[in-house]
Amino acid sequence: LMAVGIYGVAGIRAYVAFFEIAALAAAAIYSVVVRADARPRSRAAIMHAALLAVLWCLFVTGAGAYAPEYQEYLWSFVSGRATSVAMLDTARSGFVAVGGATSLDPAGAPLFVAAATPEGGRGRVERLWRGYAALFVPISVLRAASIVKFKGGAGLLAITDIDTIVIDMTVFAALCLFVMSARAHGVSPGPVFALVLAILLSASLAYVVTNYGTLFRLRLLAVTPLWMLPVMLPN
C-alpha cells in the first residue's frame, strides 16, 4: 500500500512523496533504535531498509522526468556538497520572481538568484517565521499588525480567516490527543512519521511559497499529517 501511494503521489507532487520517504526513514530509525528489543533489532533494520529501497524505486518510477533532480540532490546531500536550505532557496527564487498581488514578501525584498542568500541566516529565519505566521494566523491579523502587506485578496480574505481558525482548532485538538496518548502509552513509530512529515511539509511551504493565495491552497498538505495523528494513536 505504501508503494502504491508513493508511486501515485510522486507523479502528482514529487516533493511530497520525497518528504514521505524521509519521514518513513525517520520513523524506521525510531522504531529500530528506540522501540525495538535487542534481539529483533537487526532484523527490523533489514526489513525497514528493504521497504525504503522499494519505496525509492517506486518514487523514481512515478516521478518520471523529475526523478533525476531528486536523485542528484540526494547524492549531493549525502556527499556533503549540498544542503536542504540551498535547494529551498532555489525553489523560493521562482516564487519571488513571479510576485503577485498577495505576495508575503515586503516591497523591494531582494530576489534570490539560484542558491544565493545575501541576508544570511537571519533573513532565512525571518522568511520562515513570516511563512509560518501566514499558515496558522488569520491573515487579517497579520495585515493589521503590518507583518504582511499586500493589496490583493479582496473580500475572500475573511473566508481564509475562518478557514485558518478551523484548521488551528483541529490541529490543536489532534496535538492534545497525541500528548495525552504519549504520556499514557509512549510514542509509537506511526505518530513519529506524521509529525516529521508535518514538519518537513510545513517548513518547506512556509519558506518557499511567497504568495498567500498559493500558500492558502497548498497548506492542507502541511496540516493533513497532523490530522492523521488521532488514527495512529494506540487505543
PDB file of C-alpha atoms in Angstrom:
ATOM      1  CA  LEU A   1       0.000   0.000   0.000  1.00  0.00           C
ATOM      2  CA  MET A   2       2.873   2.365   0.780  1.00  0.00           C
ATOM      3  CA  ALA A   3       4.460   1.593  -2.597  1.00  0.00           C
ATOM      4  CA  VAL A   4       1.223   2.320  -4.448  1.00  0.00           C
ATOM      5  CA  GLY A   5       0.779   5.566  -2.522  1.00  0.00           C
ATOM      6  CA  ILE A   6       4.352   6.747  -3.137  1.00  0.00           C
ATOM      7  CA  TYR A   7       4.097   5.909  -6.845  1.00  0.00           C
ATOM      8  CA  GLY A   8       0.835   7.835  -7.216  1.00  0.00           C
ATOM      9  CA  VAL A   9       1.887  10.894  -5.224  1.00  0.00           C
ATOM     10  CA  ALA A  10       5.293  11.069  -6.964  1.00  0.00           C
ATOM     11  CA  GLY A  11       3.540  11.584 -10.285  1.00  0.00           C
ATOM     12  CA  ILE A  12       1.472  14.474  -8.905  1.00  0.00           C
ATOM     13  CA  ARG A  13       3.751  16.258  -6.413  1.00  0.00           C
ATOM     14  CA  ALA A  14       7.163  14.662  -6.324  1.00  0.00           C
ATOM     15  CA  TYR A  15       8.372  16.689  -3.346  1.00  0.00           C
ATOM     16  CA  VAL A  16       5.538  15.359  -1.174  1.00  0.00           C
ATOM     17  CA  ALA A  17       6.478  11.758  -1.958  1.00  0.00           C
ATOM     18  CA  PHE A  18      10.128  12.635  -1.300  1.00  0.00           C
ATOM     19  CA  PHE A  19       9.235  14.025   2.131  1.00  0.00           C
ATOM     20  CA  GLU A  20       7.049  10.985   2.822  1.00  0.00           C
ATOM     21  CA  ILE A  21      10.016   8.689   2.272  1.00  0.00           C
ATOM     22  CA  ALA A  22      12.155  10.904   4.509  1.00  0.00           C
ATOM     23  CA  ALA A  23       9.508  10.774   7.245  1.00  0.00           C
ATOM     24  CA  LEU A  24       9.231   6.992   6.874  1.00  0.00           C
ATOM     25  CA  ALA A  25      13.016   6.750   7.237  1.00  0.00           C
ATOM     26  CA  ALA A  26      12.823   8.774  10.461  1.00  0.00           C
ATOM     27  CA  ALA A  27      10.037   6.530  11.775  1.00  0.00           C
ATOM     28  CA  ALA A  28      12.072   3.444  10.815  1.00  0.00           C
ATOM     29  CA  ILE A  29      15.134   4.704  12.676  1.00  0.00           C
ATOM     30  CA  TYR A  30      12.976   5.490  15.690  1.00  0.00           C
ATOM     31  CA  SER A  31      11.395   2.038  15.523  1.00  0.00           C
ATOM     32  CA  VAL A  32      14.762   0.266  15.369  1.00  0.00           C
ATOM     33  CA  VAL A  33      16.680   2.391  17.859  1.00  0.00           C
ATOM     34  CA  VAL A  34      14.015   3.227  20.434  1.00  0.00           C
ATOM     35  CA  ARG A  35      11.139   0.786  20.157  1.00  0.00           C
ATOM     36  CA  ALA A  36      12.734  -2.492  19.107  1.00  0.00           C
ATOM     37  CA  ASP A  37      14.087  -5.027  21.582  1.00  0.00           C
ATOM     38  CA  ALA A  38      17.743  -6.054  21.440  1.00  0.00           C
ATOM     39  CA  ARG A  39      17.132  -9.401  19.701  1.00  0.00           C
ATOM     40  CA  PRO A  40      14.961  -8.380  16.702  1.00  0.00           C
ATOM     41  CA  ARG A  41      16.730  -5.029  16.139  1.00  0.00           C
ATOM     42  CA  SER A  42      18.945  -6.194  13.277  1.00  0.00           C
ATOM     43  CA  ARG A  43      16.061  -7.988  11.608  1.00  0.00           C
ATOM     44  CA  ALA A  44      13.828  -4.930  11.934  1.00  0.00           C
ATOM     45  CA  ALA A  45      16.580  -2.753  10.426  1.00  0.00           C
ATOM     46  CA  ILE A  46      16.865  -5.067   7.393  1.00  0.00           C
ATOM     47  CA  MET A  47      13.091  -5.066   6.881  1.00  0.00           C
ATOM     48  CA  HIS A  48      12.854  -1.281   7.080  1.00  0.00           C
ATOM     49  CA  ALA A  49      15.831  -0.851   4.734  1.00  0.00           C
ATOM     50  CA  ALA A  50      14.217  -3.181   2.193  1.00  0.00           C
ATOM     51  CA  LEU A  51      10.926  -1.283   2.416  1.00  0.00           C
ATOM     52  CA  LEU A  52      12.633   2.086   1.921  1.00  0.00           C
ATOM     53  CA  ALA A  53      14.560   0.719  -1.078  1.00  0.00           C
ATOM     54  CA  VAL A  54      11.326  -0.454  -2.691  1.00  0.00           C
ATOM     55  CA  LEU A  55       9.638   2.880  -1.989  1.00  0.00           C
ATOM     56  CA  TRP A  56      12.548   4.796  -3.506  1.00  0.00           C
ATOM     57  CA  CYS A  57      12.357   2.692  -6.682  1.00  0.00           C
ATOM     58  CA  LEU A  58       8.626   3.401  -6.937  1.00  0.00           C
ATOM     59  CA  PHE A  59       9.292   7.098  -6.314  1.00  0.00           C
ATOM     60  CA  VAL A  60      11.822   7.245  -9.147  1.00  0.00           C
ATOM     61  CA  THR A  61       9.397   5.451 -11.466  1.00  0.00           C
ATOM     62  CA  GLY A  62       6.413   7.605 -10.500  1.00  0.00           C
ATOM     63  CA  ALA A  63       8.271  10.937 -10.560  1.00  0.00           C
ATOM     64  CA  GLY A  64       9.410  10.360 -14.139  1.00  0.00           C
ATOM     65  CA  ALA A  65      11.289  13.380 -15.522  1.00  0.00           C
ATOM     66  CA  TYR A  66      11.526  14.950 -12.044  1.00  0.00           C
ATOM     67  CA  ALA A  67      13.337  11.947 -10.550  1.00  0.00           C
ATOM     68  CA  PRO A  68      16.902  12.787 -11.724  1.00  0.00           C
ATOM     69  CA  GLU A  69      16.725  16.147  -9.946  1.00  0.00           C
ATOM     70  CA  TYR A  70      15.894  14.483  -6.622  1.00  0.00           C
ATOM     71  CA  GLN A  71      18.460  11.738  -7.153  1.00  0.00           C
ATOM     72  CA  GLU A  72      21.155  14.321  -7.817  1.00  0.00           C
ATOM     73  CA  TYR A  73      20.121  16.337  -4.769  1.00  0.00           C
ATOM     74  CA  LEU A  74      20.103  13.251  -2.545  1.00  0.00           C
ATOM     75  CA  TRP A  75      23.572  12.253  -3.701  1.00  0.00           C
ATOM     76  CA  SER A  76      24.843  15.815  -3.216  1.00  0.00           C
ATOM     77  CA  PHE A  77      23.336  15.903   0.275  1.00  0.00           C
ATOM     78  CA  VAL A  78      24.862  12.556   1.259  1.00  0.00           C
ATOM     79  CA  SER A  79      28.260  13.542  -0.110  1.00  0.00           C
ATOM     80  CA  GLY A  80      28.140  16.897   1.679  1.00  0.00           C
ATOM     81  CA  ARG A  81      28.124  19.005  -1.492  1.00  0.00           C
ATOM     82  CA  ALA A  82      24.650  20.482  -0.993  1.00  0.00           C
ATOM     83  CA  THR A  83      22.241  21.363   1.784  1.00  0.00           C
ATOM     84  CA  SER A  84      18.468  21.290   2.079  1.00  0.00           C
ATOM     85  CA  VAL A  85      18.440  25.056   2.586  1.00  0.00           C
ATOM     86  CA  ALA A  86      20.181  25.636  -0.750  1.00  0.00           C
ATOM     87  CA  MET A  87      17.525  23.555  -2.511  1.00  0.00           C
ATOM     88  CA  LEU A  88      14.753  25.534  -0.801  1.00  0.00           C
ATOM     89  CA  ASP A  89      16.441  28.835  -1.698  1.00  0.00           C
ATOM     90  CA  THR A  90      16.422  27.835  -5.352  1.00  0.00           C
ATOM     91  CA  ALA A  91      12.737  26.877  -5.226  1.00  0.00           C
ATOM     92  CA  ARG A  92      11.865  30.087  -3.404  1.00  0.00           C
ATOM     93  CA  SER A  93      13.510  32.268  -6.030  1.00  0.00           C
ATOM     94  CA  GLY A  94      10.902  31.078  -8.537  1.00  0.00           C
ATOM     95  CA  PHE A  95       8.002  32.237  -6.360  1.00  0.00           C
ATOM     96  CA  VAL A  96       9.707  35.586  -5.684  1.00  0.00           C
ATOM     97  CA  ALA A  97      10.208  36.119  -9.412  1.00  0.00           C
ATOM     98  CA  VAL A  98       6.501  35.547 -10.121  1.00  0.00           C
ATOM     99  CA  GLY A  99       5.388  38.025  -7.448  1.00  0.00           C
ATOM    100  CA  GLY A 100       1.624  38.552  -7.300  1.00  0.00           C
ATOM    101  CA  ALA A 101      -0.960  40.741  -5.611  1.00  0.00           C
ATOM    102  CA  THR A 102      -0.820  38.687  -2.399  1.00  0.00           C
ATOM    103  CA  SER A 103       2.963  38.430  -2.052  1.00  0.00           C
ATOM    104  CA  LEU A 104       4.076  37.943   1.565  1.00  0.00           C
ATOM    105  CA  ASP A 105       7.484  39.483   0.950  1.00  0.00           C
ATOM    106  CA  PRO A 106       7.831  43.185   1.732  1.00  0.00           C
ATOM    107  CA  ALA A 107       8.165  45.530  -1.202  1.00  0.00           C
ATOM    108  CA  GLY A 108      11.711  45.729  -2.505  1.00  0.00           C
ATOM    109  CA  ALA A 109      12.777  42.417  -0.984  1.00  0.00           C
ATOM    110  CA  PRO A 110      15.862  41.070  -2.755  1.00  0.00           C
ATOM    111  CA  LEU A 111      15.381  38.277  -5.229  1.00  0.00           C
ATOM    112  CA  PHE A 112      17.188  35.023  -4.582  1.00  0.00           C
ATOM    113  CA  VAL A 113      19.351  34.049  -7.532  1.00  0.00           C
ATOM    114  CA  ALA A 114      19.902  30.280  -7.508  1.00  0.00           C
ATOM    115  CA  ALA A 115      21.180  29.475  -4.023  1.00  0.00           C
ATOM    116  CA  ALA A 116      22.482  32.973  -3.221  1.00  0.00           C
ATOM    117  CA  THR A 117      21.335  34.283   0.151  1.00  0.00           C
ATOM    118  CA  PRO A 118      22.683  37.802   0.672  1.00  0.00           C
ATOM    119  CA  GLU A 119      20.901  38.233   4.009  1.00  0.00           C
ATOM    120  CA  GLY A 120      22.286  35.039   5.562  1.00  0.00           C
ATOM    121  CA  GLY A 121      20.689  33.067   8.364  1.00  0.00           C
ATOM    122  CA  ARG A 122      18.780  35.986   9.861  1.00  0.00           C
ATOM    123  CA  GLY A 123      16.967  36.630   6.585  1.00  0.00           C
ATOM    124  CA  ARG A 124      16.071  32.955   6.294  1.00  0.00           C
ATOM    125  CA  VAL A 125      14.629  32.850   9.812  1.00  0.00           C
ATOM    126  CA  GLU A 126      12.561  35.961   9.128  1.00  0.00           C
ATOM    127  CA  ARG A 127      11.116  34.458   5.961  1.00  0.00           C
ATOM    128  CA  LEU A 128      10.379  31.154   7.688  1.00  0.00           C
ATOM    129  CA  TRP A 129       8.678  32.920  10.596  1.00  0.00           C
ATOM    130  CA  ARG A 130       6.550  35.041   8.256  1.00  0.00           C
ATOM    131  CA  GLY A 131       5.522  31.947   6.308  1.00  0.00           C
ATOM    132  CA  TYR A 132       4.527  30.038   9.435  1.00  0.00           C
ATOM    133  CA  ALA A 133       2.515  33.028  10.600  1.00  0.00           C
ATOM    134  CA  ALA A 134       0.663  33.077   7.278  1.00  0.00           C
ATOM    135  CA  LEU A 135      -0.061  29.360   7.650  1.00  0.00           C
ATOM    136  CA  PHE A 136      -1.548  29.436  11.131  1.00  0.00           C
ATOM    137  CA  VAL A 137      -2.534  33.041  11.969  1.00  0.00           C
ATOM    138  CA  PRO A 138      -5.548  34.760  10.332  1.00  0.00           C
ATOM    139  CA  ILE A 139      -4.180  36.940   7.572  1.00  0.00           C
ATOM    140  CA  SER A 140      -6.304  39.905   8.674  1.00  0.00           C
ATOM    141  CA  VAL A 141      -4.433  39.896  11.986  1.00  0.00           C
ATOM    142  CA  LEU A 142      -1.083  39.843  10.210  1.00  0.00           C
ATOM    143  CA  ARG A 143      -2.115  42.718   7.954  1.00  0.00           C
ATOM    144  CA  ALA A 144      -3.394  44.753  10.891  1.00  0.00           C
ATOM    145  CA  ALA A 145      -0.048  44.225  12.637  1.00  0.00           C
ATOM    146  CA  SER A 146       1.816  45.175   9.410  1.00  0.00           C
ATOM    147  CA  ILE A 147       3.602  41.815   9.415  1.00  0.00           C
ATOM    148  CA  VAL A 148       2.478  41.298   5.832  1.00  0.00           C
ATOM    149  CA  LYS A 149       1.391  43.983   3.390  1.00  0.00           C
ATOM    150  CA  PHE A 150      -0.469  43.338   0.155  1.00  0.00           C
ATOM    151  CA  LYS A 151      -3.489  44.769  -1.641  1.00  0.00           C
ATOM    152  CA  GLY A 152      -4.889  41.624  -3.247  1.00  0.00           C
ATOM    153  CA  GLY A 153      -7.428  39.154  -1.909  1.00  0.00           C
ATOM    154  CA  ALA A 154     -10.425  41.490  -1.758  1.00  0.00           C
ATOM    155  CA  GLY A 155     -13.342  40.042   0.215  1.00  0.00           C
ATOM    156  CA  LEU A 156     -12.009  36.483   0.128  1.00  0.00           C
ATOM    157  CA  LEU A 157      -9.595  37.136   2.995  1.00  0.00           C
ATOM    158  CA  ALA A 158     -12.428  36.882   5.534  1.00  0.00           C
ATOM    159  CA  ILE A 159     -13.140  33.362   4.280  1.00  0.00           C
ATOM    160  CA  THR A 160      -9.474  32.412   4.612  1.00  0.00           C
ATOM    161  CA  ASP A 161      -9.511  33.732   8.185  1.00  0.00           C
ATOM    162  CA  ILE A 162     -12.389  31.407   9.093  1.00  0.00           C
ATOM    163  CA  ASP A 163     -10.584  28.526   7.417  1.00  0.00           C
ATOM    164  CA  THR A 164      -7.408  29.311   9.390  1.00  0.00           C
ATOM    165  CA  ILE A 165      -9.274  29.340  12.701  1.00  0.00           C
ATOM    166  CA  VAL A 166     -10.933  25.989  11.948  1.00  0.00           C
ATOM    167  CA  ILE A 167      -7.575  24.475  10.964  1.00  0.00           C
ATOM    168  CA  ASP A 168      -5.952  25.787  14.152  1.00  0.00           C
ATOM    169  CA  MET A 169      -8.693  24.265  16.304  1.00  0.00           C
ATOM    170  CA  THR A 170      -8.470  20.849  14.662  1.00  0.00           C
ATOM    171  CA  VAL A 171      -4.655  20.804  14.763  1.00  0.00           C
ATOM    172  CA  PHE A 172      -4.683  21.813  18.431  1.00  0.00           C
ATOM    173  CA  ALA A 173      -7.138  19.010  19.220  1.00  0.00           C
ATOM    174  CA  ALA A 174      -5.014  16.440  17.362  1.00  0.00           C
ATOM    175  CA  LEU A 175      -1.854  17.546  19.173  1.00  0.00           C
ATOM    176  CA  CYS A 176      -3.619  17.398  22.547  1.00  0.00           C
ATOM    177  CA  LEU A 177      -4.722  13.825  21.847  1.00  0.00           C
ATOM    178  CA  PHE A 178      -1.161  12.949  20.841  1.00  0.00           C
ATOM    179  CA  VAL A 179       0.318  14.403  24.043  1.00  0.00           C
ATOM    180  CA  MET A 180      -2.197  12.556  26.214  1.00  0.00           C
ATOM    181  CA  SER A 181      -1.539   9.306  24.376  1.00  0.00           C
ATOM    182  CA  ALA A 182       2.233   9.750  24.598  1.00  0.00           C
ATOM    183  CA  ARG A 183       2.005  10.217  28.354  1.00  0.00           C
ATOM    184  CA  ALA A 184      -0.118   7.104  28.765  1.00  0.00           C
ATOM    185  CA  HIS A 185       1.352   4.722  26.187  1.00  0.00           C
ATOM    186  CA  GLY A 186       4.579   6.272  24.901  1.00  0.00           C
ATOM    187  CA  VAL A 187       5.238   7.267  21.296  1.00  0.00           C
ATOM    188  CA  SER A 188       4.883   4.693  18.523  1.00  0.00           C
ATOM    189  CA  PRO A 189       6.521   4.968  15.052  1.00  0.00           C
ATOM    190  CA  GLY A 190       3.260   5.997  13.336  1.00  0.00           C
ATOM    191  CA  PRO A 191       2.964   9.391  15.072  1.00  0.00           C
ATOM    192  CA  VAL A 192       6.689   9.946  14.513  1.00  0.00           C
ATOM    193  CA  PHE A 193       6.097   9.586  10.776  1.00  0.00           C
ATOM    194  CA  ALA A 194       3.142  12.002  10.859  1.00  0.00           C
ATOM    195  CA  LEU A 195       4.976  14.621  12.931  1.00  0.00           C
ATOM    196  CA  VAL A 196       8.156  14.517  10.834  1.00  0.00           C
ATOM    197  CA  LEU A 197       6.127  14.741   7.617  1.00  0.00           C
ATOM    198  CA  ALA A 198       4.161  17.707   9.011  1.00  0.00           C
ATOM    199  CA  ILE A 199       7.388  19.492   9.979  1.00  0.00           C
ATOM    200  CA  LEU A 200       9.004  18.902   6.595  1.00  0.00           C
ATOM    201  CA  LEU A 201       5.963  19.999   4.600  1.00  0.00           C
ATOM    202  CA  SER A 202       5.041  22.999   6.770  1.00  0.00           C
ATOM    203  CA  ALA A 203       8.620  24.306   6.906  1.00  0.00           C
ATOM    204  CA  SER A 204       9.124  23.953   3.155  1.00  0.00           C
ATOM    205  CA  LEU A 205       5.809  25.638   2.341  1.00  0.00           C
ATOM    206  CA  ALA A 206       6.374  28.422   4.875  1.00  0.00           C
ATOM    207  CA  TYR A 207       9.830  29.148   3.499  1.00  0.00           C
ATOM    208  CA  VAL A 208       9.368  28.607  -0.226  1.00  0.00           C
ATOM    209  CA  VAL A 209       5.852  29.855  -1.066  1.00  0.00           C
ATOM    210  CA  THR A 210       5.773  33.662  -1.021  1.00  0.00           C
ATOM    211  CA  ASN A 211       2.263  34.144  -2.419  1.00  0.00           C
ATOM    212  CA  TYR A 212      -0.543  33.905   0.137  1.00  0.00           C
ATOM    213  CA  GLY A 213      -3.110  32.717  -2.403  1.00  0.00           C
ATOM    214  CA  THR A 214      -0.883  29.794  -3.342  1.00  0.00           C
ATOM    215  CA  LEU A 215       0.015  29.118   0.283  1.00  0.00           C
ATOM    216  CA  PHE A 216      -3.680  29.019   1.206  1.00  0.00           C
ATOM    217  CA  ARG A 217      -4.338  26.393  -1.462  1.00  0.00           C
ATOM    218  CA  LEU A 218      -1.333  24.261  -0.524  1.00  0.00           C
ATOM    219  CA  ARG A 219      -1.431  24.390   3.265  1.00  0.00           C
ATOM    220  CA  LEU A 220      -3.680  21.340   3.518  1.00  0.00           C
ATOM    221  CA  LEU A 221      -0.554  19.399   2.553  1.00  0.00           C
ATOM    222  CA  ALA A 222       1.069  20.587   5.778  1.00  0.00           C
ATOM    223  CA  VAL A 223      -1.848  20.016   8.155  1.00  0.00           C
ATOM    224  CA  THR A 224      -3.121  16.682   6.803  1.00  0.00           C
ATOM    225  CA  PRO A 225      -0.326  14.701   8.540  1.00  0.00           C
ATOM    226  CA  LEU A 226      -1.398  16.293  11.830  1.00  0.00           C
ATOM    227  CA  TRP A 227      -4.999  15.299  11.158  1.00  0.00           C
ATOM    228  CA  MET A 228      -3.693  11.732  10.728  1.00  0.00           C
ATOM    229  CA  LEU A 229      -2.312  11.656  14.279  1.00  0.00           C
ATOM    230  CA  PRO A 230      -5.512  10.528  16.079  1.00  0.00           C
ATOM    231  CA  VAL A 231      -5.933   7.418  13.904  1.00  0.00           C
ATOM    232  CA  MET A 232      -2.306   6.421  14.541  1.00  0.00           C
ATOM    233  CA  LEU A 233      -2.559   6.543  18.323  1.00  0.00           C
ATOM    234  CA  PRO A 234      -2.895   3.300  20.322  1.00  0.00           C
ATOM    235  CA  ASN A 235      -6.329   2.538  21.748  1.00  0.00           C
TER     236      ASN A 235
END
